[in-house]
CSV table of C-alpha atoms and ligand atoms in Angstrom, one decimal:
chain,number,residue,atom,x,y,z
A,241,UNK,CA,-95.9,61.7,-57.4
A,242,UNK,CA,-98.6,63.6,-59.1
A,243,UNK,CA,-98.2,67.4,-60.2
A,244,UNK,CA,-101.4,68.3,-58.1
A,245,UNK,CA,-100.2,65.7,-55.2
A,246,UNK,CA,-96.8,67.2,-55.3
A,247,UNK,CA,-98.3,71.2,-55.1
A,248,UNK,CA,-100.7,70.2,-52.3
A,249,UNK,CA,-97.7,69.2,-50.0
A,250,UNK,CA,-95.4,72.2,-51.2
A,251,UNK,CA,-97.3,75.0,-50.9
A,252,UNK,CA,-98.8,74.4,-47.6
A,253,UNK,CA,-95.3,73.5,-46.3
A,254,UNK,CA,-93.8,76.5,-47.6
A,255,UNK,CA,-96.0,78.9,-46.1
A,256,UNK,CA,-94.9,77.6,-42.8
A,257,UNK,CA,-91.8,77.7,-43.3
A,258,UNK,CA,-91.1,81.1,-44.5
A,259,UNK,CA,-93.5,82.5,-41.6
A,260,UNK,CA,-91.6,79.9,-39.0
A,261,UNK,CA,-88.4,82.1,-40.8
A,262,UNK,CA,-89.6,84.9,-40.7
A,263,UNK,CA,-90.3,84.5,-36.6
A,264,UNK,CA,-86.5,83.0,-36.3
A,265,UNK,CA,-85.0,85.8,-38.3
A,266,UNK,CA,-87.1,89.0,-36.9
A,267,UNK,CA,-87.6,89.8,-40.2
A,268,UNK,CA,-90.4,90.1,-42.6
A,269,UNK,CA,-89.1,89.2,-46.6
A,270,UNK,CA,-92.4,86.8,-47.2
A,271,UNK,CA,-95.6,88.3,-48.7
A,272,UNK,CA,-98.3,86.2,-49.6
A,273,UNK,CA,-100.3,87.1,-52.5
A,274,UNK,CA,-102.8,85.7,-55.2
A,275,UNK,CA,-102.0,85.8,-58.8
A,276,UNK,CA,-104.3,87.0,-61.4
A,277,UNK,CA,-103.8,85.9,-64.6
A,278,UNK,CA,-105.6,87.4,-67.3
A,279,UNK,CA,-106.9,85.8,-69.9
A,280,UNK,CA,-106.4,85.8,-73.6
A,281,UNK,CA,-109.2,84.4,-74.8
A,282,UNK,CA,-113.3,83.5,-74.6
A,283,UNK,CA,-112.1,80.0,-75.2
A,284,UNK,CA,-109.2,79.8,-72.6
A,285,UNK,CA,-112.0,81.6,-70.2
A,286,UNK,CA,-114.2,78.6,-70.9
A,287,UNK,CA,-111.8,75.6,-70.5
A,288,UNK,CA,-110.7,77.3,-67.1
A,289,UNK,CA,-114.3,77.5,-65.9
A,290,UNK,CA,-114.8,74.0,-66.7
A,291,UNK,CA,-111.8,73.0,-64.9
A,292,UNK,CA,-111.7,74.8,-62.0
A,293,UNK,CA,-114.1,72.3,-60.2
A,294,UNK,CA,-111.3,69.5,-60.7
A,295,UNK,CA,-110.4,68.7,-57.2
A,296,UNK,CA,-106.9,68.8,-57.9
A,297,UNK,CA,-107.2,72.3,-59.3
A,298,UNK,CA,-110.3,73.7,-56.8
A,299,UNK,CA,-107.5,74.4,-53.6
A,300,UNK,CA,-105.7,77.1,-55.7
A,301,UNK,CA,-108.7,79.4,-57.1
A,302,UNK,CA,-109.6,82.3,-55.1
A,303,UNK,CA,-111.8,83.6,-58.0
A,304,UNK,CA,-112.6,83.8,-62.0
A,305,UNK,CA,-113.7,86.2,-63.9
A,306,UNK,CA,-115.6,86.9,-67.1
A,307,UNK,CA,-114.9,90.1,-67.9
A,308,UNK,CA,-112.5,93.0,-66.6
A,309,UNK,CA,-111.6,93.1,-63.2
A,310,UNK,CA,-108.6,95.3,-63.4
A,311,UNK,CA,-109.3,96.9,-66.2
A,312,UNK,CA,-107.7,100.7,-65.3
A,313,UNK,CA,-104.3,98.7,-64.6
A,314,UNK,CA,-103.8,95.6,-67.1
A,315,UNK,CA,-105.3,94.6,-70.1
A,316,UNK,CA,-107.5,92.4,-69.3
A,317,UNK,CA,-110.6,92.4,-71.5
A,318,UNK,CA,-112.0,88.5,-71.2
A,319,UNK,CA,-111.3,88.5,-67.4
A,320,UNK,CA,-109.3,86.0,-65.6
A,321,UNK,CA,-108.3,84.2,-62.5
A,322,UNK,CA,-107.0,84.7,-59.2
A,323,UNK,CA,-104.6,82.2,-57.7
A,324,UNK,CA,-104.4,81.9,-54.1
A,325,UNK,CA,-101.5,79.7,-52.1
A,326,UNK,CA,-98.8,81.9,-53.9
A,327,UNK,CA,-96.8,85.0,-53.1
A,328,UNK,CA,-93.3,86.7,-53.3
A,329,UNK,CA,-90.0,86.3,-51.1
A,330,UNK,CA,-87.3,88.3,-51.0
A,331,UNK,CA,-84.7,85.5,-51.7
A,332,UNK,CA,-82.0,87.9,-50.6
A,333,UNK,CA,-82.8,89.3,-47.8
A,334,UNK,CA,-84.0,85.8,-46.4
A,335,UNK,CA,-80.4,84.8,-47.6
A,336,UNK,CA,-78.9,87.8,-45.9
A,337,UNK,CA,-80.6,87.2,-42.2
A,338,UNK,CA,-79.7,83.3,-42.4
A,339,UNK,CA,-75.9,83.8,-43.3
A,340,UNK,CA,-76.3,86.6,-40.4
A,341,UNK,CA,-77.5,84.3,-38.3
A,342,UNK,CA,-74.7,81.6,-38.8
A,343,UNK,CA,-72.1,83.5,-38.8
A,344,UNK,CA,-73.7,84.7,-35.1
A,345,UNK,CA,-73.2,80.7,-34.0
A,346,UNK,CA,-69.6,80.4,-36.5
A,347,UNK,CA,-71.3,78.3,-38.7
A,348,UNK,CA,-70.9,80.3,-41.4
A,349,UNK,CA,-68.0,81.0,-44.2
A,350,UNK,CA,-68.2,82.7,-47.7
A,351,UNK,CA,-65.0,81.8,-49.7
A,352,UNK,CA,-64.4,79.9,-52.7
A,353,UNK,CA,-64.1,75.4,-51.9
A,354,UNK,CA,-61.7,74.4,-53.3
A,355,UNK,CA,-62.4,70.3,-54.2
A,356,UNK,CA,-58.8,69.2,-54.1
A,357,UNK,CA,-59.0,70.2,-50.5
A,358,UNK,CA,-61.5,67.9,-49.3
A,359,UNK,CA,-61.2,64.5,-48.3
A,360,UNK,CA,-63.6,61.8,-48.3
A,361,UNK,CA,-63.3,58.6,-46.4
A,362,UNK,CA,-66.4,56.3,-45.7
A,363,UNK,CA,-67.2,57.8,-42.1
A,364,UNK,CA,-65.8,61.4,-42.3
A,365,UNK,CA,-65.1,64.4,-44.4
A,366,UNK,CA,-62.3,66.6,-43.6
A,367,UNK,CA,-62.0,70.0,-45.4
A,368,UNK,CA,-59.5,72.7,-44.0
A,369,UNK,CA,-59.9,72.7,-40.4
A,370,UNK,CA,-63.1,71.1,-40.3
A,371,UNK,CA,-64.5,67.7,-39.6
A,372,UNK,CA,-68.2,66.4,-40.1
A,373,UNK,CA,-70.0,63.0,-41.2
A,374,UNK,CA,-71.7,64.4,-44.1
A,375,UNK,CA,-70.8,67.1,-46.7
A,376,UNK,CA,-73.7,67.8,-49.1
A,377,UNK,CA,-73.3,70.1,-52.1
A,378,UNK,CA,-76.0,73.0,-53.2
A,379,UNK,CA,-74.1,74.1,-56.0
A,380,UNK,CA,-76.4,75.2,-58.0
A,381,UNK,CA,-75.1,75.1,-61.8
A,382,UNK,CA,-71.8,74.7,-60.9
A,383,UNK,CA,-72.6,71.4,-59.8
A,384,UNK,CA,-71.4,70.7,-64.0
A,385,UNK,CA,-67.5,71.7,-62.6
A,386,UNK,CA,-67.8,69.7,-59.2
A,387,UNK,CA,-66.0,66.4,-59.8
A,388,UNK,CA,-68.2,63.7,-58.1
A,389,UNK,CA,-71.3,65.5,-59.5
A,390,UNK,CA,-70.2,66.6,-63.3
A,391,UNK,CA,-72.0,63.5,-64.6
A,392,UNK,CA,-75.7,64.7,-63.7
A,393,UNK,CA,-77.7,66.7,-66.4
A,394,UNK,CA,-77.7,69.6,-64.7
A,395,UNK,CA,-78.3,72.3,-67.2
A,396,UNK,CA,-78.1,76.0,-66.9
A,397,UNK,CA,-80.8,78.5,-67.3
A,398,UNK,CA,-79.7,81.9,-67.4
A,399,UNK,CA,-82.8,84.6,-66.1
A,400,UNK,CA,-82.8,88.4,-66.1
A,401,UNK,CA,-85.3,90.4,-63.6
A,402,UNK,CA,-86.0,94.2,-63.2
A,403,UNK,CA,-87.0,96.4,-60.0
A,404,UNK,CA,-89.3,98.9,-60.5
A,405,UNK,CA,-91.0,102.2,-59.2
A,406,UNK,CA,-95.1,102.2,-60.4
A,407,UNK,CA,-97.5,104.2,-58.5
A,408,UNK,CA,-101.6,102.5,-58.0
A,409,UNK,CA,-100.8,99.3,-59.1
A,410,UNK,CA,-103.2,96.9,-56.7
A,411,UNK,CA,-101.7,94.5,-54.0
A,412,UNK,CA,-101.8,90.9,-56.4
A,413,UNK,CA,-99.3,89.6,-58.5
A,414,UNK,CA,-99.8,90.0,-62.4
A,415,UNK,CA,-98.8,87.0,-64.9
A,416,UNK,CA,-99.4,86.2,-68.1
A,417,UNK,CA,-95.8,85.7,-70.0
A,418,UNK,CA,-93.9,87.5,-67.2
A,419,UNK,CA,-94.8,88.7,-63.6
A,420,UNK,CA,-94.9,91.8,-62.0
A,421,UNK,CA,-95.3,91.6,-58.6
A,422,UNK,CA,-95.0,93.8,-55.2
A,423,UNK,CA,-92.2,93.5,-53.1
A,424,UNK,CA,-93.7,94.9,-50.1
A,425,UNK,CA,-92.2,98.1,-50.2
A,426,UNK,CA,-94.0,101.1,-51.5
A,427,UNK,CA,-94.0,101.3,-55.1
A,428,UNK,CA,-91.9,99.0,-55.8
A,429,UNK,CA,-92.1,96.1,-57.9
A,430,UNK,CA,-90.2,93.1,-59.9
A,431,UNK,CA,-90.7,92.0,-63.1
A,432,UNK,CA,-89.3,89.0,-64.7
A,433,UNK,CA,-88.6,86.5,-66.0
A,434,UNK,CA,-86.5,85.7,-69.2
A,435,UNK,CA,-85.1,82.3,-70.1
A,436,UNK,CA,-81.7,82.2,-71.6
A,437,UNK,CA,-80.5,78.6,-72.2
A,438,UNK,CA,-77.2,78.0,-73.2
A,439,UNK,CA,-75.3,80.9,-71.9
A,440,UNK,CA,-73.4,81.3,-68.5
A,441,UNK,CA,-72.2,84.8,-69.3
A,442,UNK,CA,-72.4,86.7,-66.2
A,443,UNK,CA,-74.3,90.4,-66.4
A,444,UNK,CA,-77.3,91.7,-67.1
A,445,UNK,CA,-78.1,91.9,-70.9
A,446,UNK,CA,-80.6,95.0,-73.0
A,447,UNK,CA,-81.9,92.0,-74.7
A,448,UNK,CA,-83.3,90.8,-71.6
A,449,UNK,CA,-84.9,94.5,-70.7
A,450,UNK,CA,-86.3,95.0,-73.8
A,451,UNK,CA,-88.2,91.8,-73.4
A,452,UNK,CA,-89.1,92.5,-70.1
A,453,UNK,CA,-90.1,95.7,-71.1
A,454,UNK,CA,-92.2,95.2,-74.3
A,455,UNK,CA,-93.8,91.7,-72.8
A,456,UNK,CA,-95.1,93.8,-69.4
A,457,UNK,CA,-96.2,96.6,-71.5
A,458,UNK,CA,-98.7,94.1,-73.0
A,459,UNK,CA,-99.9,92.9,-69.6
A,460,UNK,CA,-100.0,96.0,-67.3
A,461,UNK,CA,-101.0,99.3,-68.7
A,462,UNK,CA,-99.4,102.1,-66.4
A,463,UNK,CA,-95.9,103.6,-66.4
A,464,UNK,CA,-92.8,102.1,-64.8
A,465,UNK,CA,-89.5,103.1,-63.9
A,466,UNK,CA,-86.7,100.6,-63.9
A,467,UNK,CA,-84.5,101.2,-60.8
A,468,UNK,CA,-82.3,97.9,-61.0
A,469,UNK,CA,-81.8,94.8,-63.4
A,470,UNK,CA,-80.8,91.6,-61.6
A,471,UNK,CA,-79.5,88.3,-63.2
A,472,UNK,CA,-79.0,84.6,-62.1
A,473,UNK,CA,-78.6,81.0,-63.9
A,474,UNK,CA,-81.1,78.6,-62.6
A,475,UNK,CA,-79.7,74.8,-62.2
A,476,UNK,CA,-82.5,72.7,-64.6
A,477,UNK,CA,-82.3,68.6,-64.9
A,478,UNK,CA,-84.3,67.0,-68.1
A,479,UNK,CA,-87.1,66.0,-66.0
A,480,UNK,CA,-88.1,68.9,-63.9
A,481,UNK,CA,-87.3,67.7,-60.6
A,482,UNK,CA,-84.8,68.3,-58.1
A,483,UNK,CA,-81.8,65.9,-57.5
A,484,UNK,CA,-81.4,64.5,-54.0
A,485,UNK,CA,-79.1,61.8,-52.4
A,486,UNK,CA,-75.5,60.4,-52.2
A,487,UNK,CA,-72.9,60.0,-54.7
A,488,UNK,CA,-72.7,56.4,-56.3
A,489,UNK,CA,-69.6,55.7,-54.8
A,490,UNK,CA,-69.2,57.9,-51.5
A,491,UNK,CA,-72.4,57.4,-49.1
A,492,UNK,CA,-72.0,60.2,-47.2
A,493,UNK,CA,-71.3,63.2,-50.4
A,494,UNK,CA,-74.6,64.3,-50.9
A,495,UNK,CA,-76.4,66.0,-53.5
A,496,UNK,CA,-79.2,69.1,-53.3
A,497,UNK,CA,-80.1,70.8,-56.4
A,498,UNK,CA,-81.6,71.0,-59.5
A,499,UNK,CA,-84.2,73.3,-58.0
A,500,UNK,CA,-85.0,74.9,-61.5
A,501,UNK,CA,-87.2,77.5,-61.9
A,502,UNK,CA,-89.0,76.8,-58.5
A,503,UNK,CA,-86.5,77.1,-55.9
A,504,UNK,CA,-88.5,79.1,-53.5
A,505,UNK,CA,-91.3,77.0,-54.0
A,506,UNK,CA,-89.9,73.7,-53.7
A,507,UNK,CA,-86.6,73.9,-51.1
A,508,UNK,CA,-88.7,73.9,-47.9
A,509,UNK,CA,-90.3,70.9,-48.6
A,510,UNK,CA,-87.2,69.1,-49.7
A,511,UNK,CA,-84.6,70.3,-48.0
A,512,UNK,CA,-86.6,68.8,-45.1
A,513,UNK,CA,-87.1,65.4,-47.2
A,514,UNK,CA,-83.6,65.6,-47.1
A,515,UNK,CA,-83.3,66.1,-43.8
A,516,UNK,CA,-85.8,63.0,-43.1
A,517,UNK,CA,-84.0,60.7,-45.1
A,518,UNK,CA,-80.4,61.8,-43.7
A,519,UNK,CA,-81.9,60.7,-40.1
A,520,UNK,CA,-82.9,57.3,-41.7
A,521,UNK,CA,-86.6,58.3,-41.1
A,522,UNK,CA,-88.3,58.2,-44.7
A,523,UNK,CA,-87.0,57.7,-48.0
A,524,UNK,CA,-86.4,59.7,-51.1
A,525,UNK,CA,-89.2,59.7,-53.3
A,526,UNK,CA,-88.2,58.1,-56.8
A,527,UNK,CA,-88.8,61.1,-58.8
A,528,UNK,CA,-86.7,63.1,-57.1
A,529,UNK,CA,-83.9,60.6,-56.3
A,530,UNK,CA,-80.2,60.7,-58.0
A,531,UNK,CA,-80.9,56.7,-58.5
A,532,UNK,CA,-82.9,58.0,-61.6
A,533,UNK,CA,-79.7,59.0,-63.3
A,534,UNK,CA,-77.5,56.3,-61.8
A,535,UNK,CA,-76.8,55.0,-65.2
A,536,UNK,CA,-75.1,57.9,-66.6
A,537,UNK,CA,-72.2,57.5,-63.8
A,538,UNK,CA,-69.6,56.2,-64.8
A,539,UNK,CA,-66.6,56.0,-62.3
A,540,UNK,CA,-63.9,56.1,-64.7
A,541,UNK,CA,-64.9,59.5,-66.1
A,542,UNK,CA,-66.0,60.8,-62.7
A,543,UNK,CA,-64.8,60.9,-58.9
B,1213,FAD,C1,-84.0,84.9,-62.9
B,1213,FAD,C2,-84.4,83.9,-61.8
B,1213,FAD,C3,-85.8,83.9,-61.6
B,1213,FAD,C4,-86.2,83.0,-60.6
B,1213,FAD,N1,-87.5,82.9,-60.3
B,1213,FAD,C5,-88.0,82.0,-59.4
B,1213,FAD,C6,-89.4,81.9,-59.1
B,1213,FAD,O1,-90.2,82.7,-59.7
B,1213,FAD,N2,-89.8,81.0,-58.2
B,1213,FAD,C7,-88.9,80.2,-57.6
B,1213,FAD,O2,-89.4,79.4,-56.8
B,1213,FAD,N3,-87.6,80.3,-57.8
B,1213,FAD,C8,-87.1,81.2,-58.7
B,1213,FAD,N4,-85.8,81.3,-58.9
B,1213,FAD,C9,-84.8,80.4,-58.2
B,1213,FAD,C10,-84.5,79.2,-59.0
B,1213,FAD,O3,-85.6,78.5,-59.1
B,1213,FAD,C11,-83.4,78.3,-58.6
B,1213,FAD,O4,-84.0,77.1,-58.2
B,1213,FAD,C12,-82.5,78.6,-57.4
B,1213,FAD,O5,-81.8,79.8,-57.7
B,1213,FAD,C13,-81.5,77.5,-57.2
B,1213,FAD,O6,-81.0,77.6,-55.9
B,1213,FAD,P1,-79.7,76.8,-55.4
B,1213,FAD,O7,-79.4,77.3,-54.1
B,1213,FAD,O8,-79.9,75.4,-55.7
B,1213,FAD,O9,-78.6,77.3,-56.5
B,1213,FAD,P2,-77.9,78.7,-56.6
B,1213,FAD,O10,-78.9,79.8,-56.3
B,1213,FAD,O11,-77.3,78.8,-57.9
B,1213,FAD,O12,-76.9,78.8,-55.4
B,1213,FAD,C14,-75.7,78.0,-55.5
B,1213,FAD,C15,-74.6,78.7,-54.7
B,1213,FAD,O13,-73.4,77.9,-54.7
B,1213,FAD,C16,-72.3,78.7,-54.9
B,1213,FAD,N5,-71.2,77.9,-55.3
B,1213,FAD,C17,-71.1,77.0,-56.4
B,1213,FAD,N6,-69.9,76.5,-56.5
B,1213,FAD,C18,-69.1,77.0,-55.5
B,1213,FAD,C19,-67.8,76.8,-55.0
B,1213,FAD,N7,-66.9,75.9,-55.6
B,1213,FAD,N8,-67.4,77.5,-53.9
B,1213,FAD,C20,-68.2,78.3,-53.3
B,1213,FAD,N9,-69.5,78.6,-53.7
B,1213,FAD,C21,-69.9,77.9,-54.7
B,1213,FAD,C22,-72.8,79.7,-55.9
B,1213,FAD,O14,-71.9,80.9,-55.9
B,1213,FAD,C23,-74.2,80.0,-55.4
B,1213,FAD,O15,-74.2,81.0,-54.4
B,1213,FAD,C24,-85.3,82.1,-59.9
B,1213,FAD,C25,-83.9,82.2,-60.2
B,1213,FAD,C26,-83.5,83.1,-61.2
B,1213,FAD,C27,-82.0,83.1,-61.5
């Protein structure tokens, strides 16, 4: 599985999905937009000329060029490109309209689970009230305190973003360092993102604005207001990839996460490799199986 193999089935996948959702849901929270990306010098400017005919590279630029092209808005003196195939979603208003939605057919429950409820035998779960062949965990992080799943190296990545109100900033996303990108509603805009390893402290941080701040203010040139600062903690595994499968032990406990820092991006397409493999129609693609990291189970340690 090839970086530019792997984006050419993503990317196109994901668009339909979040339009598909978008139809289901009778809501619009997906806005496609290209990225420009200004660059920081005449030598980056050259070795991204020479590469953009690369085939695995050519699907994603919408343009390049040599000298300004947003000039009154960012700094952008040697040019730049313009990535296409990208865009922004409102993660929680997509998040919002699905749990709406389940809770409409009583699929739905927001409470803590509690793991010394559930039991596991080889052809059914039963938690609470509830019955089902399968149970598969999306834990994010917290995968590190769920007992048949502690043993994977999930790591946390702790990230800080801002909303803000700017006025005749153009419709594309901005990135070089951080983003700052439209949300679809007037004026508005997010900007982010820090990386915070090795802290799971909950809350927003003025560390994290004051980077946000002084490293947008070297990209984008006009004023901005900060209406809100958002955090999260993004589940990372050594390799990049996401974690998909069963527990060594318990076929039918199920794993989905290590989404990293490309959940939106890569949770269509996986969540319906999942999906495939759960039928018994495809399997999981080494890379992104939890076979890779079969060796650091070890049952006595572990459920
Ligand atoms: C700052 C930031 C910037 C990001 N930027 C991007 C981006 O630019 N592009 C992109 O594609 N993605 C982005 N992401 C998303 C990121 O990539 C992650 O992949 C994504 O958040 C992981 O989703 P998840 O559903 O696996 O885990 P999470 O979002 O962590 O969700 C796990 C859920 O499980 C719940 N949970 C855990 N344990 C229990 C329990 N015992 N009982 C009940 N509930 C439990 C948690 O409360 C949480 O709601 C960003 C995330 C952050 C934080």
């Amino acid at each position: 599985m090839t970086k530019s193999w792997l984006a050419d089935l993503i990317f196109p996948f994901l668009f339909d999905f979040y339009k598909d959702s978008e139809n289901l849901l009778n809501k619009r929270f997906f806005f496609p937009q290209s990225i420009y990306r200004p660059f920081i010098s005449v030598e980056e400017q050259n070795e991204w000329v020479a590469q953009s005919g690369d085939v695995s590279i050519k699907n994603f630029v919408e343009n390049i060029f040599l000298s300004s092209a947003f000039g009154l808005v960012a700094n952008d003196p040697f040019g730049g490109i313009v990535i296409k195939q990208s865009g922004y979603v409102n993660v929680k208003l997509f998040m919002q309209r699905v749990s709406g939605l389940l809770m409409e057919k009583h699929s739905y429950r927001e409470e803590y689970f509690d793991f010394k409820k559930l039991e596991t035998g080889s052809d059914k779960i039963i938690y609470q009230d509830l019955e089902a062949t399968n149970i598969i965990f999306c834990d994010g992080f917290r995968a590190t305190e769920n007992p048949f799943f502690n043993w994977l190296p999930i790591r946390p990545l702790k990230g800080e973003t801002l909303s803000v109100f700017a006025k005749e900033i153009p419709d594309i996303i901005f990135n070089r360092g951080v983003y700052l990108a439209p949300t679809g509603r007037e004026n508005s805009y997010v900007i982010g993102a820090t990386y915070q390893p090795g802290t799971t402290n909950e809350g927003i941080t003025s560390e994290a604005r004051v980077e946000l701040e002084e490293k947008v203010a070297k990209l984008i040139k006009m004023p901005f207001e900060i209406d809100h600062q958002y955090w999260g903690i993004r589940p990372t595994t050594p390799d990049r990839r996401p974690i998909l499968g069963s527990h060594p032990r318990y076929k039918n406990v199920i794993i989905f996460n290590g989404l990293g820092t490309k959940g939106v991006s890569l949770a269509p397409y996986f969540s319906n490799v999942l999906m495939g493999w759960m039928k018994g129609e495809i399997e999981i693609p080494k890379e992104v199986n939890i076979e890779r990291f079969k060796a650091l189970y070890s049952g006595s340690s572990s459920v």
